[in-house]
Amino acid sequence: VSDLGKVLDPFADTVFHITMFTIFLYEGSMPIWMFIISLYRDMFSMFIRILGGLRGFAVAAKFSGKLKTASRAAAVVIIFLIKVLKFTSIDYLPFDKITYYSLLIVTIITIYSFFDYLPLITKKNN
């Protein structure tokens, strides 16, 4: 993976997921506290990548960051499927609970990822 790819790929993921979470927040599917945690974690991640660049190294994605991205993507798919299913005769599923717990899992993984990246603030080189 190139150094440019190490920066652009997570940036593109962040833009997409924050956009989706903004939509979910606006239409009432996502509590604001979950949105804020996701937003701040992504701002922190961008700060770490900028800091790494200033120190002469690119910060590669860690497993926790990949897990966060995968869980976000899964939650987006689940929530969109739920929105489609609401317009069908399948109305007996607890759609709101499925949405909430999908986003709660994402938020827990996001917090874990934040703490996994936290030591990189003091890292000198790769």
PDB file of C-alpha atoms in Angstrom:
ATOM      1  CA  VAL A   1       0.000   0.000   0.000  1.00  0.00           C
ATOM      2  CA  SER A   2       1.401   3.396  -0.965  1.00  0.00           C
ATOM      3  CA  ASP A   3       1.707   6.243   1.514  1.00  0.00           C
ATOM      4  CA  LEU A   4      -0.911   8.149  -0.489  1.00  0.00           C
ATOM      5  CA  GLY A   5      -3.258   5.171  -0.235  1.00  0.00           C
ATOM      6  CA  LYS A   6      -2.706   5.038   3.514  1.00  0.00           C
ATOM      7  CA  VAL A   7      -4.114   8.574   3.683  1.00  0.00           C
ATOM      8  CA  LEU A   8      -6.770   8.635   0.955  1.00  0.00           C
ATOM      9  CA  ASP A   9      -8.501   5.324   1.705  1.00  0.00           C
ATOM     10  CA  PRO A  10      -9.355   6.091   5.347  1.00  0.00           C
ATOM     11  CA  PHE A  11     -10.298   9.643   4.357  1.00  0.00           C
ATOM     12  CA  ALA A  12     -12.769   8.371   1.738  1.00  0.00           C
ATOM     13  CA  ASP A  13     -14.220   5.879   4.249  1.00  0.00           C
ATOM     14  CA  THR A  14     -14.612   8.656   6.805  1.00  0.00           C
ATOM     15  CA  VAL A  15     -16.345  11.014   4.385  1.00  0.00           C
ATOM     16  CA  PHE A  16     -18.783   8.281   3.329  1.00  0.00           C
ATOM     17  CA  HIS A  17     -19.627   7.067   6.822  1.00  0.00           C
ATOM     18  CA  ILE A  18     -19.943  10.505   8.390  1.00  0.00           C
ATOM     19  CA  THR A  19     -22.235  11.471   5.500  1.00  0.00           C
ATOM     20  CA  MET A  20     -24.399   8.409   6.111  1.00  0.00           C
ATOM     21  CA  PHE A  21     -24.417   9.007   9.879  1.00  0.00           C
ATOM     22  CA  THR A  22     -25.428  12.631   9.302  1.00  0.00           C
ATOM     23  CA  ILE A  23     -28.412  11.388   7.301  1.00  0.00           C
ATOM     24  CA  PHE A  24     -29.286   8.847  10.027  1.00  0.00           C
ATOM     25  CA  LEU A  25     -28.990  11.578  12.667  1.00  0.00           C
ATOM     26  CA  TYR A  26     -31.165  13.977  10.674  1.00  0.00           C
ATOM     27  CA  GLU A  27     -33.927  11.443  10.109  1.00  0.00           C
ATOM     28  CA  GLY A  28     -33.847  10.191  13.698  1.00  0.00           C
ATOM     29  CA  SER A  29     -32.227   6.761  13.384  1.00  0.00           C
ATOM     30  CA  MET A  30     -28.990   7.679  15.178  1.00  0.00           C
ATOM     31  CA  PRO A  31     -28.710   9.268  18.622  1.00  0.00           C
ATOM     32  CA  ILE A  32     -26.558  12.392  18.670  1.00  0.00           C
ATOM     33  CA  TRP A  33     -24.154  10.952  21.259  1.00  0.00           C
ATOM     34  CA  MET A  34     -23.269   8.080  18.901  1.00  0.00           C
ATOM     35  CA  PHE A  35     -22.767  10.528  16.050  1.00  0.00           C
ATOM     36  CA  ILE A  36     -20.486  12.741  18.158  1.00  0.00           C
ATOM     37  CA  ILE A  37     -18.334   9.787  19.238  1.00  0.00           C
ATOM     38  CA  SER A  38     -17.929   8.698  15.615  1.00  0.00           C
ATOM     39  CA  LEU A  39     -17.178  12.218  14.436  1.00  0.00           C
ATOM     40  CA  TYR A  40     -14.600  12.914  17.159  1.00  0.00           C
ATOM     41  CA  ARG A  41     -12.887   9.565  16.669  1.00  0.00           C
ATOM     42  CA  ASP A  42     -12.530  10.284  12.955  1.00  0.00           C
ATOM     43  CA  MET A  43     -11.201  13.782  13.623  1.00  0.00           C
ATOM     44  CA  PHE A  44      -8.682  12.229  16.020  1.00  0.00           C
ATOM     45  CA  SER A  45      -7.688   9.684  13.371  1.00  0.00           C
ATOM     46  CA  MET A  46      -7.070  12.433  10.822  1.00  0.00           C
ATOM     47  CA  PHE A  47      -4.990  14.297  13.417  1.00  0.00           C
ATOM     48  CA  ILE A  48      -2.882  11.168  13.996  1.00  0.00           C
ATOM     49  CA  ARG A  49      -2.319  10.794  10.237  1.00  0.00           C
ATOM     50  CA  ILE A  50      -1.297  14.459   9.896  1.00  0.00           C
ATOM     51  CA  LEU A  51       1.010  14.134  12.902  1.00  0.00           C
ATOM     52  CA  GLY A  52       2.585  11.024  11.383  1.00  0.00           C
ATOM     53  CA  GLY A  53       3.148  12.897   8.135  1.00  0.00           C
ATOM     54  CA  LEU A  54       4.822  15.758   9.984  1.00  0.00           C
ATOM     55  CA  ARG A  55       7.051  13.243  11.735  1.00  0.00           C
ATOM     56  CA  GLY A  56       7.988  11.585   8.457  1.00  0.00           C
ATOM     57  CA  PHE A  57       5.864   8.442   8.392  1.00  0.00           C
ATOM     58  CA  ALA A  58       2.462   7.388   7.159  1.00  0.00           C
ATOM     59  CA  VAL A  59       0.112   5.801   9.671  1.00  0.00           C
ATOM     60  CA  ALA A  60      -1.195   2.537   8.274  1.00  0.00           C
ATOM     61  CA  ALA A  61      -4.625   1.269   9.232  1.00  0.00           C
ATOM     62  CA  LYS A  62      -4.669  -0.972  12.279  1.00  0.00           C
ATOM     63  CA  PHE A  63      -6.959  -3.964  12.699  1.00  0.00           C
ATOM     64  CA  SER A  64      -9.233  -1.965  15.011  1.00  0.00           C
ATOM     65  CA  GLY A  65      -9.633   0.699  12.338  1.00  0.00           C
ATOM     66  CA  LYS A  66     -10.500  -1.913   9.727  1.00  0.00           C
ATOM     67  CA  LEU A  67     -12.976  -3.503  12.138  1.00  0.00           C
ATOM     68  CA  LYS A  68     -14.552  -0.085  12.743  1.00  0.00           C
ATOM     69  CA  THR A  69     -14.891   0.519   9.011  1.00  0.00           C
ATOM     70  CA  ALA A  70     -16.355  -2.941   8.387  1.00  0.00           C
ATOM     71  CA  SER A  71     -18.856  -2.558  11.239  1.00  0.00           C
ATOM     72  CA  ARG A  72     -19.899   0.864   9.931  1.00  0.00           C
ATOM     73  CA  ALA A  73     -20.397  -0.510   6.431  1.00  0.00           C
ATOM     74  CA  ALA A  74     -22.435  -3.422   7.803  1.00  0.00           C
ATOM     75  CA  ALA A  75     -24.586  -1.052   9.886  1.00  0.00           C
ATOM     76  CA  VAL A  76     -25.247   1.174   6.862  1.00  0.00           C
ATOM     77  CA  VAL A  77     -26.378  -1.856   4.834  1.00  0.00           C
ATOM     78  CA  ILE A  78     -28.536  -3.167   7.695  1.00  0.00           C
ATOM     79  CA  ILE A  79     -30.199   0.211   8.231  1.00  0.00           C
ATOM     80  CA  PHE A  80     -30.920   0.676   4.534  1.00  0.00           C
ATOM     81  CA  LEU A  81     -32.374  -2.842   4.351  1.00  0.00           C
ATOM     82  CA  ILE A  82     -34.571  -2.031   7.333  1.00  0.00           C
ATOM     83  CA  LYS A  83     -35.776   1.139   5.624  1.00  0.00           C
ATOM     84  CA  VAL A  84     -36.735  -0.939   2.563  1.00  0.00           C
ATOM     85  CA  LEU A  85     -38.379  -3.672   4.637  1.00  0.00           C
ATOM     86  CA  LYS A  86     -40.538  -1.108   6.438  1.00  0.00           C
ATOM     87  CA  PHE A  87     -42.412  -0.638   3.164  1.00  0.00           C
ATOM     88  CA  THR A  88     -43.207  -4.344   2.843  1.00  0.00           C
ATOM     89  CA  SER A  89     -45.602  -6.624   4.664  1.00  0.00           C
ATOM     90  CA  ILE A  90     -42.785  -7.593   7.048  1.00  0.00           C
ATOM     91  CA  ASP A  91     -43.830  -5.306   9.859  1.00  0.00           C
ATOM     92  CA  TYR A  92     -43.366  -7.611  12.828  1.00  0.00           C
ATOM     93  CA  LEU A  93     -39.588  -7.141  13.187  1.00  0.00           C
ATOM     94  CA  PRO A  94     -38.276  -4.720  15.831  1.00  0.00           C
ATOM     95  CA  PHE A  95     -36.765  -2.367  13.239  1.00  0.00           C
ATOM     96  CA  ASP A  96     -35.942   0.413  15.696  1.00  0.00           C
ATOM     97  CA  LYS A  97     -34.145  -1.960  18.074  1.00  0.00           C
ATOM     98  CA  ILE A  98     -32.165  -3.555  15.246  1.00  0.00           C
ATOM     99  CA  THR A  99     -31.098  -0.103  14.058  1.00  0.00           C
ATOM    100  CA  TYR A 100     -30.189   1.083  17.557  1.00  0.00           C
ATOM    101  CA  TYR A 101     -28.168  -2.007  18.461  1.00  0.00           C
ATOM    102  CA  SER A 102     -26.393  -2.027  15.098  1.00  0.00           C
ATOM    103  CA  LEU A 103     -25.272   1.530  15.753  1.00  0.00           C
ATOM    104  CA  LEU A 104     -24.421   0.750  19.382  1.00  0.00           C
ATOM    105  CA  ILE A 105     -22.084  -2.043  18.273  1.00  0.00           C
ATOM    106  CA  VAL A 106     -20.468   0.369  15.802  1.00  0.00           C
ATOM    107  CA  THR A 107     -20.038   2.949  18.583  1.00  0.00           C
ATOM    108  CA  ILE A 108     -18.411   0.424  20.934  1.00  0.00           C
ATOM    109  CA  ILE A 109     -15.985  -0.658  18.205  1.00  0.00           C
ATOM    110  CA  THR A 110     -15.309   3.010  17.423  1.00  0.00           C
ATOM    111  CA  ILE A 111     -14.381   3.680  21.062  1.00  0.00           C
ATOM    112  CA  TYR A 112     -12.128   0.600  21.092  1.00  0.00           C
ATOM    113  CA  SER A 113     -10.451   1.812  17.901  1.00  0.00           C
ATOM    114  CA  PHE A 114      -9.877   5.259  19.410  1.00  0.00           C
ATOM    115  CA  PHE A 115      -8.000   3.781  22.349  1.00  0.00           C
ATOM    116  CA  ASP A 116      -6.045   1.469  20.043  1.00  0.00           C
ATOM    117  CA  TYR A 117      -4.802   4.457  18.016  1.00  0.00           C
ATOM    118  CA  LEU A 118      -4.183   6.696  21.047  1.00  0.00           C
ATOM    119  CA  PRO A 119      -0.561   5.534  21.653  1.00  0.00           C
ATOM    120  CA  LEU A 120       0.379   6.707  18.147  1.00  0.00           C
ATOM    121  CA  ILE A 121       0.386  10.301  19.422  1.00  0.00           C
ATOM    122  CA  THR A 122       3.746   9.702  21.075  1.00  0.00           C
ATOM    123  CA  LYS A 123       5.185   7.503  18.318  1.00  0.00           C
ATOM    124  CA  LYS A 124       8.364   8.944  16.766  1.00  0.00           C
ATOM    125  CA  ASN A 125       8.769   6.788  13.642  1.00  0.00           C
ATOM    126  CA  ASN A 126       7.253   3.776  11.932  1.00  0.00           C
TER     127      ASN A 126
END
